Amino acid sequence: MERLQNLIGGHWVDASGGETFPSIDPATGEVVAEVPASSPEDVDRAVQAAREAYRSWRLFPAPRRAEILFRAAQLMAERKEELSRAMTRDMGKVLTESRGEVQEGIDMTFYMAGEGRRLAGEVVPAESPDKFAMAQRDPIGVVAAITPWNFPFSIATWKLMPALVAGNTAVFKPASDAPLLGYLLARILEEAGLPPGVLNVVFGSGEAVGDALLRHPGVDLVSFTGSNTVGRHVARTAAEQMKRYHLELGGKNAITVLDDADLDLAVQGILWSAFGTTGQRCTAGSRVIVQRGVHDELVERLKEGARKLRLGNGLDPGTEVGPLINRRAVEKVERYVRIGQEEGAVLVTGGRPVTTGELAKGFFYEPTLFDRVGPRFRIAQEEIFGPVLSIIPVDSLEEAIEVNNGVEYGLSSSIYTRDVNKAFKAIRDLATGIVYVNAGTIGAEIQLPFGGMRGTGNGHREAGRAALEVYTEWKAVYVDYSGRLQRAQIDR
Ligand code: NAP
Ligand code: MG
């Protein structure tokens, strides 16, 4: 078992009140780590440390900040297996997926290390003679990074790496259900040479630590990934203080399968998107919108596929589907399965938690398939965040797009078709931040923007160069070397 500590101003310390809480392995119920249960007082110290460090970090040349990130990425790569196993134990993800997530964190860190020698601005012609006009990126200040448990490593790198390379300092609050990877990441950045106070980590509940970060006047930007409920609270609290904020929230992602689709491919993509990470991805495919010509065959094959999936501990090589994160998540899935039945959807397979054998110690739930789901049913509208897939039959591509867009979220969508014209119409009309053609709804790469339209966020994006828009501000600079008064727009 690991004993985690907060990182404040370069010191590893317990919570000021000395209290801790356990992090549990959701496959076995074993305690993986003891974690500081911090208070607003700890948050205050961490923000002070970040403010102090900002004074020199913003002046430290970006290419040299990048060298620290580069070393951190190398350390991550050396420790990939250790990090992956720790992740599976802390939050249940199947080991192959944990390895994928660590790789994503490595990719993001190398990518942002590259930005240390770019961080490009703009130089444009000035309208007056003997005048120079350019725009440069400035850091914003102290960034609070608040992250969810389902991607405990990669999402932390999505936020921290662009923030740090651009010259901000940070206070990071990892999710309470999966704190271990945040701790290991901070250790790596420290070992890579990050100066004290540039990154601070405070563990503890959303109410005590997260909320104190939102309200702290020393925080300039809140970068939040999590549920819509908490996201709204972040937006309101930040707005009151005129703080910048960045929201990445939930999804209700759909996979459209047209009559002309390659069904073998579609079945694989759907099972992977719906039941990978036990459906606990913001991009999980939780709706299948299927054209009636292939409906019966698709349902039959999905049923067969879902029944074959092997549930188990993510550390066992044969496991395809791991546990849900905690008891509350199992109860939430059970609630939605009841709702689906009451709404009149047809339960095709699954629909029960695992209550016998070795798996009864963990939070396992059978891969579940509902057919004949109406697009307005609650199971087709609300984020369940578990292994529950709803099949919605439609007549045409146009109807499929309407159903796809008829939810409050707009994160990811996918379409299976062999018709290039239909594929391009879908790309044009699907109102989501990510669109896949002939692939499921999961599997984003870090060099493109990641995030959602409409209710999934507030228009910002993580990853890619787009991330820099969140963590920097534009400063327009005019240098007049004419030696006389020149009046823009007037002297012409
Ligand atoms: P959550 O309950 O909203 O928690 C997210 C983070 O916010 C956690 O660190 C949590 O702390 C903290 N928090 C809770 N209450 C807070 C408060 N009052 N003030 C400040 N912070 C507070 O979400 P989750 O259950 O961890 O994650 C699942 C959700 O995240 C899903 O909706 C999923 O779709 C979304 N998600 C979105 C993306 C994306 O990029 N769009 C990616 C992954 C996940 P505690 O852990 O201590 O409660
Ligand atoms: Mg845990």
XYZ file of C-alpha atoms and ligand atoms in Angstrom:
541
model
C 0.000 0.000 0.000
C 1.225 3.490 -0.877
C 1.021 6.418 1.533
C 0.445 9.517 -0.552
C 1.343 13.059 0.469
C 0.516 16.484 -0.862
C 3.197 18.398 -2.760
C 3.310 22.016 -1.654
C 6.115 24.410 -2.528
C 8.483 21.501 -3.196
C 7.735 19.697 0.098
C 5.899 16.389 0.468
C 3.516 16.881 3.378
C 0.469 15.328 5.040
C -2.853 17.114 5.136
C -2.694 19.843 7.777
C -5.392 18.056 9.815
C -3.478 14.754 9.549
C -6.530 12.943 8.177
C -6.512 10.404 5.369
C -8.923 8.364 3.289
C -8.367 5.067 1.444
C -8.261 4.513 -2.300
C -9.800 1.161 -3.157
C -9.085 -1.365 -5.918
C -12.556 -1.697 -7.442
C -11.845 -5.260 -8.632
C -11.020 -6.631 -5.187
C -12.039 -4.091 -2.549
C -8.409 -3.938 -1.312
C -6.928 -0.654 -0.142
C -4.347 0.561 -2.689
C -3.329 3.843 -1.065
C -3.860 6.039 1.980
C -4.521 9.550 0.746
C -4.376 12.930 2.523
C -7.852 14.338 3.226
C -6.840 17.956 2.783
C -8.639 21.134 3.757
C -9.035 24.674 2.380
C -6.008 25.584 4.514
C -3.837 23.182 2.488
C -5.285 24.639 -0.697
C -4.354 28.107 0.476
C -0.741 27.061 1.078
C -0.541 25.389 -2.308
C -1.934 28.443 -4.106
C 0.534 30.718 -2.255
C 3.377 28.441 -3.319
C 2.189 28.467 -6.925
C 1.875 32.271 -6.900
C 5.389 32.645 -5.548
C 6.836 30.204 -8.102
C 5.011 31.982 -10.938
C 7.207 35.038 -10.475
C 10.268 33.213 -11.761
C 8.723 30.381 -13.827
C 7.085 32.793 -16.261
C 10.525 34.287 -16.948
C 12.278 30.925 -17.314
C 12.791 30.428 -21.069
C 10.142 28.187 -22.602
C 12.686 25.949 -24.404
C 14.198 25.161 -21.006
C 10.793 24.504 -19.447
C 10.330 22.108 -22.333
C 13.540 20.249 -21.497
C 12.066 19.380 -18.109
C 8.921 18.071 -19.778
C 11.055 16.086 -22.192
C 12.895 14.407 -19.305
C 9.574 13.715 -17.595
C 8.266 12.015 -20.741
C 11.374 9.849 -20.862
C 10.886 8.829 -17.229
C 7.245 7.988 -17.942
C 8.316 5.804 -20.847
C 10.859 3.986 -18.667
C 8.188 3.388 -16.007
C 5.308 2.665 -18.333
C 4.640 -0.810 -16.944
C 4.812 0.260 -13.314
C 2.473 3.207 -13.955
C 0.054 1.013 -15.908
C -0.194 -1.598 -13.166
C -0.708 1.079 -10.541
C -3.536 2.529 -12.643
C -5.304 -0.809 -13.037
C -5.117 -1.413 -9.295
C -6.284 2.066 -8.402
C -9.258 2.344 -10.751
C -9.863 -1.026 -12.392
C -9.124 -0.315 -16.056
C -7.947 -3.397 -17.987
C -4.129 -3.445 -18.123
C -3.849 -3.119 -21.912
C -6.013 0.015 -21.680
C -3.939 1.361 -18.791
C -0.846 0.957 -20.962
C -2.633 2.866 -23.695
C -3.490 5.655 -21.306
C 0.066 5.951 -20.001
C 1.252 6.075 -23.615
C -1.181 8.918 -24.233
C 0.329 10.808 -21.297
C 3.814 10.221 -22.709
C 2.695 11.419 -26.153
C 1.120 14.551 -24.687
C 4.217 15.358 -22.659
C 6.567 14.985 -25.632
C 4.165 17.000 -27.776
C 4.041 19.893 -25.327
C 7.818 19.689 -24.848
C 7.949 20.414 -28.590
C 5.776 23.490 -28.077
C 8.507 24.952 -25.861
C 10.355 25.918 -29.034
C 7.230 27.107 -30.843
C 4.449 28.728 -28.772
C 4.011 30.645 -31.957
C 2.447 34.072 -32.106
C 1.750 36.261 -35.117
C 3.646 38.998 -36.892
C 1.467 41.046 -39.238
C 2.018 44.202 -41.320
C 1.221 47.473 -39.537
C -0.959 50.023 -41.322
C 1.398 52.939 -40.539
C 4.954 53.257 -41.848
C 7.868 52.478 -39.538
C 5.749 50.464 -37.186
C 5.947 46.822 -36.121
C 2.889 44.742 -35.115
C 2.836 41.334 -33.490
C 0.895 39.204 -31.035
C 2.501 36.919 -28.500
C 1.195 34.343 -26.042
C 1.455 35.190 -22.349
C 0.857 32.709 -19.527
C -2.249 33.280 -17.422
C -0.869 32.693 -13.925
C -1.913 30.024 -11.430
C -3.930 27.184 -12.947
C -6.150 24.895 -10.866
C -6.444 21.484 -12.547
C -9.355 19.371 -11.326
C -9.623 15.953 -12.927
C -11.903 12.882 -12.993
C -10.969 9.334 -11.988
C -11.586 7.611 -15.325
C -8.397 8.907 -17.002
C -6.236 9.615 -13.968
C -2.991 10.046 -15.925
C -3.652 11.288 -19.440
C -6.130 14.008 -18.479
C -3.647 15.302 -15.908
C -1.027 15.586 -18.672
C -3.540 17.237 -21.027
C -3.927 20.017 -18.493
C -0.563 20.277 -16.795
C 1.795 20.000 -19.765
C 0.403 22.893 -21.840
C -0.061 24.929 -18.657
C 3.544 24.433 -17.526
C 5.275 24.786 -20.885
C 3.463 28.088 -21.426
C 4.818 29.460 -18.137
C 1.880 28.980 -15.762
C 2.207 27.316 -12.384
C -0.385 24.863 -11.120
C -2.290 23.360 -8.245
C -3.567 19.916 -9.178
C -6.439 18.147 -7.426
C -6.703 14.515 -8.551
C -10.007 12.634 -8.263
C -10.526 10.867 -4.947
C -11.392 7.539 -6.582
C -8.064 7.357 -8.451
C -5.432 9.523 -6.754
C -2.372 7.293 -7.211
C -1.406 8.256 -10.763
C -1.540 11.965 -9.947
C 0.928 11.308 -7.177
C 3.260 9.270 -9.411
C 3.078 11.958 -12.101
C 4.100 14.655 -9.628
C 7.025 12.487 -8.463
C 8.184 12.159 -12.061
C 7.974 15.891 -12.768
C 9.910 16.597 -9.595
C 12.584 14.080 -10.579
C 12.734 15.629 -14.050
C 13.779 18.908 -12.430
C 10.612 20.970 -12.103
C 11.422 23.770 -9.626
C 9.599 23.834 -6.245
C 6.134 25.373 -6.299
C 5.654 25.171 -10.069
C 3.422 22.123 -9.601
C 1.562 21.594 -6.319
C -0.720 18.661 -5.611
C -3.498 18.663 -3.039
C -5.522 15.490 -2.457
C -8.971 15.511 -0.944
C -12.663 15.738 -1.644
C -14.335 17.881 -4.256
C -16.196 19.733 -1.530
C -13.153 20.546 0.650
C -10.328 20.882 -1.878
C -11.968 21.365 -5.286
C -14.365 23.990 -4.047
C -11.649 25.885 -2.162
C -9.660 26.041 -5.405
C -12.625 27.468 -7.316
C -13.095 30.169 -4.693
C -9.453 31.036 -4.054
C -8.668 34.549 -5.359
C -5.091 33.458 -6.099
C -6.255 31.044 -8.803
C -6.467 32.627 -12.265
C -7.810 29.739 -14.353
C -9.769 26.618 -13.445
C -9.387 23.715 -15.833
C -12.035 21.161 -14.999
C -12.936 17.772 -16.443
C -15.840 15.877 -14.908
C -19.604 15.737 -14.665
C -22.037 18.368 -15.929
C -23.403 18.898 -12.431
C -20.054 19.892 -10.979
C -19.147 21.673 -14.234
C -22.082 24.049 -13.809
C -20.953 24.779 -10.283
C -17.437 25.525 -11.574
C -18.841 27.916 -14.182
C -21.021 29.809 -11.695
C -18.315 30.113 -9.073
C -15.662 31.165 -11.559
C -17.984 33.696 -13.208
C -18.651 35.431 -9.904
C -14.940 36.090 -9.596
C -14.289 36.778 -13.285
C -11.939 33.801 -13.303
C -11.144 32.023 -16.503
C -12.476 28.483 -16.701
C -12.296 25.549 -19.043
C -14.882 22.752 -18.907
C -14.749 19.250 -20.384
C -17.923 17.435 -19.362
C -20.041 14.396 -20.143
C -21.131 12.650 -23.310
C -23.953 10.583 -24.782
C -22.129 9.425 -27.837
C -23.728 7.561 -30.721
C -22.538 5.184 -33.410
C -24.612 5.262 -36.586
C -24.707 2.097 -38.688
C -26.158 2.499 -42.177
C -27.539 -0.330 -44.330
C -24.398 -0.393 -46.478
C -21.955 -0.667 -43.540
C -19.296 -3.347 -43.087
C -21.072 -5.102 -40.230
C -18.056 -7.095 -39.049
C -16.184 -3.869 -38.534
C -19.172 -2.113 -36.961
C -19.748 -4.903 -34.426
C -16.119 -4.775 -33.287
C -16.123 -0.988 -33.068
C -19.396 -0.890 -31.144
C -18.388 -3.517 -28.581
C -15.082 -1.749 -28.015
C -16.669 1.694 -27.688
C -19.543 0.580 -25.474
C -17.822 -1.848 -23.124
C -14.161 -0.752 -23.169
C -13.314 0.818 -19.797
C -16.658 -0.735 -18.746
C -18.432 2.127 -20.515
C -16.788 4.644 -18.207
C -15.348 6.952 -20.838
C -16.656 10.382 -21.671
C -16.482 9.197 -25.294
C -18.071 5.785 -24.659
C -20.519 4.729 -27.371
C -23.731 4.426 -25.391
C -26.197 4.636 -28.311
C -26.278 2.740 -31.580
C -28.424 4.351 -34.258
C -29.100 1.689 -36.821
C -30.843 1.787 -40.177
C -33.659 -0.767 -40.244
C -32.258 -2.904 -43.073
C -29.433 -4.211 -40.856
C -31.124 -3.827 -37.476
C -31.980 -7.479 -36.729
C -28.626 -8.831 -37.813
C -26.701 -6.162 -35.915
C -28.624 -6.741 -32.684
C -28.110 -10.497 -32.934
C -24.368 -10.088 -33.434
C -23.981 -7.503 -30.679
C -25.843 -9.788 -28.295
C -23.532 -12.666 -29.135
C -20.474 -10.415 -28.797
C -21.551 -8.858 -25.491
C -22.210 -12.267 -23.949
C -18.725 -13.478 -24.863
C -16.894 -10.602 -23.169
C -14.822 -11.848 -20.229
C -15.260 -9.898 -17.021
C -12.494 -9.896 -14.442
C -9.645 -8.207 -12.689
C -7.895 -5.916 -15.168
C -4.530 -7.397 -14.187
C -5.563 -10.855 -15.493
C -4.447 -11.219 -19.108
C -7.754 -12.764 -20.246
C -9.922 -9.944 -18.957
C -11.819 -7.812 -21.467
C -14.103 -5.846 -19.143
C -13.108 -4.636 -15.673
C -15.204 -3.401 -12.765
C -17.134 -0.190 -12.292
C -15.408 2.369 -10.107
C -17.430 1.980 -6.896
C -20.676 0.837 -5.270
C -22.458 4.079 -6.199
C -21.674 3.478 -9.867
C -23.213 -0.025 -9.692
C -26.329 1.424 -8.086
C -26.551 4.094 -10.759
C -26.375 1.492 -13.535
C -29.004 -0.641 -11.786
C -31.261 2.412 -11.542
C -30.955 3.138 -15.267
C -31.586 -0.482 -16.222
C -34.856 -0.317 -14.266
C -35.706 2.986 -15.936
C -35.047 1.463 -19.385
C -37.388 -1.426 -18.645
C -40.066 0.908 -17.353
C -39.742 3.040 -20.481
C -40.464 -0.045 -22.588
C -37.029 -0.828 -24.040
C -36.301 -4.507 -24.688
C -33.517 -5.936 -22.531
C -31.538 -8.155 -24.912
C -28.725 -9.278 -22.637
C -27.103 -8.388 -19.316
C -28.963 -6.242 -16.830
C -27.472 -7.619 -13.613
C -24.546 -6.975 -11.285
C -22.202 -9.899 -10.659
C -22.964 -11.170 -7.159
C -21.318 -14.596 -7.030
C -17.764 -15.972 -7.075
C -14.504 -14.045 -6.855
C -15.916 -11.047 -8.738
C -18.528 -10.412 -6.040
C -15.740 -8.703 -4.046
C -15.545 -6.009 -6.704
C -18.027 -3.786 -8.521
C -18.817 -5.822 -11.619
C -21.828 -5.436 -13.882
C -22.778 -7.484 -16.949
C -22.461 -5.852 -20.385
C -26.039 -4.795 -21.069
C -27.907 -4.266 -24.319
C -31.283 -2.571 -24.778
C -33.136 -2.714 -28.102
C -36.146 -0.738 -29.403
C -35.040 2.335 -27.509
C -36.843 5.583 -28.322
C -34.536 8.534 -28.959
C -36.196 10.510 -26.129
C -36.017 7.720 -23.540
C -33.971 8.692 -20.511
C -31.547 5.806 -21.199
C -30.964 7.399 -24.612
C -30.523 10.913 -23.222
C -28.664 10.733 -19.917
C -25.075 9.706 -19.276
C -25.106 6.330 -17.466
C -21.312 5.876 -17.385
C -21.470 2.106 -17.333
C -21.755 -0.923 -19.638
C -25.211 -0.148 -20.994
C -25.835 0.227 -24.716
C -29.104 1.427 -26.286
C -30.106 0.511 -29.837
C -32.256 3.047 -31.659
C -33.704 1.997 -35.060
C -34.096 4.687 -37.755
C -35.073 4.892 -41.437
C -32.449 7.187 -42.968
C -29.158 9.023 -42.598
C -31.084 12.267 -42.013
C -33.036 10.722 -39.153
C -29.853 9.236 -37.723
C -28.214 12.668 -37.635
C -31.248 14.185 -35.955
C -31.189 11.482 -33.291
C -27.430 11.824 -32.869
C -27.764 15.575 -32.305
C -30.897 15.335 -30.177
C -29.127 15.127 -26.820
C -27.686 17.817 -24.589
C -24.113 16.576 -25.110
C -21.886 16.879 -28.182
C -18.607 15.074 -27.579
C -18.023 12.211 -29.997
C -19.918 10.458 -32.781
C -19.255 7.801 -35.370
C -20.706 6.502 -38.602
C -20.251 3.199 -40.409
C -20.935 3.421 -44.131
C -19.206 2.502 -47.401
C -20.747 5.479 -49.205
C -18.320 8.394 -49.316
C -21.104 10.901 -50.016
C -22.997 9.839 -46.908
C -19.807 9.902 -44.849
C -19.114 13.506 -45.842
C -22.706 14.583 -45.178
C -22.371 13.059 -41.716
C -19.053 14.835 -41.096
C -20.762 18.089 -42.022
C -23.898 17.609 -39.914
C -22.932 15.648 -36.808
C -22.817 18.253 -34.019
C -19.978 16.794 -31.976
C -16.411 17.895 -31.314
C -15.071 14.566 -32.601
C -16.356 12.516 -35.549
C -15.146 9.062 -36.572
C -15.814 7.394 -39.912
C -15.720 3.584 -39.899
C -14.368 3.491 -36.334
C -16.064 3.647 -32.929
C -16.447 6.722 -30.717
C -13.205 6.261 -28.763
C -9.546 6.547 -29.681
C -8.625 10.221 -29.995
C -4.991 11.139 -30.690
C -3.303 13.952 -28.772
C -2.219 16.061 -31.739
C -5.785 17.081 -32.572
C -8.195 19.134 -30.428
C -10.253 17.106 -27.955
C -13.564 18.260 -26.538
C -17.218 18.661 -27.138
C -19.800 20.973 -28.605
C -22.948 22.137 -26.812
C -23.469 20.744 -23.274
C -20.130 18.919 -23.196
C -18.162 22.046 -22.442
C -17.708 25.748 -22.960
C -16.045 25.715 -26.344
C -12.448 25.186 -25.296
C -10.436 22.171 -26.350
C -7.793 20.020 -24.722
C -4.744 18.600 -26.542
C -3.277 19.628 -29.857
C -2.248 23.205 -30.401
C -5.793 24.185 -29.386
C -4.846 23.522 -25.753
C -2.576 26.557 -25.851
C -5.635 28.755 -26.340
C -6.751 27.745 -22.854
C -3.458 28.234 -21.046
C -2.233 31.423 -22.700
C -3.593 34.880 -23.399
C -2.853 37.036 -26.387
C -0.843 40.185 -25.981
C -0.806 42.482 -29.034
C 2.371 44.559 -29.281
C 2.937 47.667 -31.447
C 6.399 49.149 -31.753
C 6.466 52.545 -33.441
C 9.958 53.361 -34.715
C 8.974 56.423 -36.774
C 9.908 58.902 -34.042
C 6.677 60.885 -34.475
C 3.025 60.665 -33.416
C 1.175 58.263 -35.706
C -2.574 57.853 -35.235
C -4.067 54.491 -36.239
C -7.128 54.723 -38.507
C -6.858 58.540 -38.587
C -3.669 59.333 -40.478
C -4.520 58.099 -43.943
P -17.084 14.546 -11.007
O -17.828 13.868 -9.940
O -17.665 15.766 -11.600
O -15.636 14.859 -10.427
C -14.615 15.461 -11.185
C -13.649 16.166 -10.265
O -14.312 17.254 -9.633
C -13.124 15.280 -9.131
O -11.780 15.600 -8.885
C -14.017 15.693 -7.977
O -13.460 15.440 -6.716
C -14.145 17.185 -8.225
N -15.285 17.819 -7.558
C -16.409 17.248 -7.068
N -17.201 18.180 -6.486
C -16.570 19.374 -6.609
C -16.872 20.709 -6.203
N -18.003 21.017 -5.551
N -15.998 21.685 -6.504
C -14.854 21.403 -7.178
N -14.501 20.160 -7.551
C -15.352 19.155 -7.283
O -16.802 13.549 -12.219
P -16.215 12.051 -12.131
O -17.291 11.144 -11.636
O -14.905 12.043 -11.451
O -15.925 11.762 -13.673
C -16.891 11.314 -14.569
C -17.413 12.432 -15.451
O -16.342 13.064 -16.124
C -18.334 11.944 -16.545
O -19.415 12.831 -16.684
C -17.459 11.980 -17.780
O -18.147 12.088 -18.997
C -16.630 13.180 -17.509
N -15.411 13.161 -18.307
C -15.282 14.066 -19.315
C -14.154 14.064 -20.121
C -13.978 15.057 -21.235
O -12.856 15.279 -21.643
N -15.046 15.654 -21.759
C -13.139 13.136 -19.868
C -13.305 12.220 -18.842
C -14.439 12.253 -18.048
P -13.719 14.035 -5.948
O -13.132 12.993 -6.792
O -13.000 14.230 -4.663
O -15.211 13.921 -5.808
Mg -9.138 3.591 -6.191
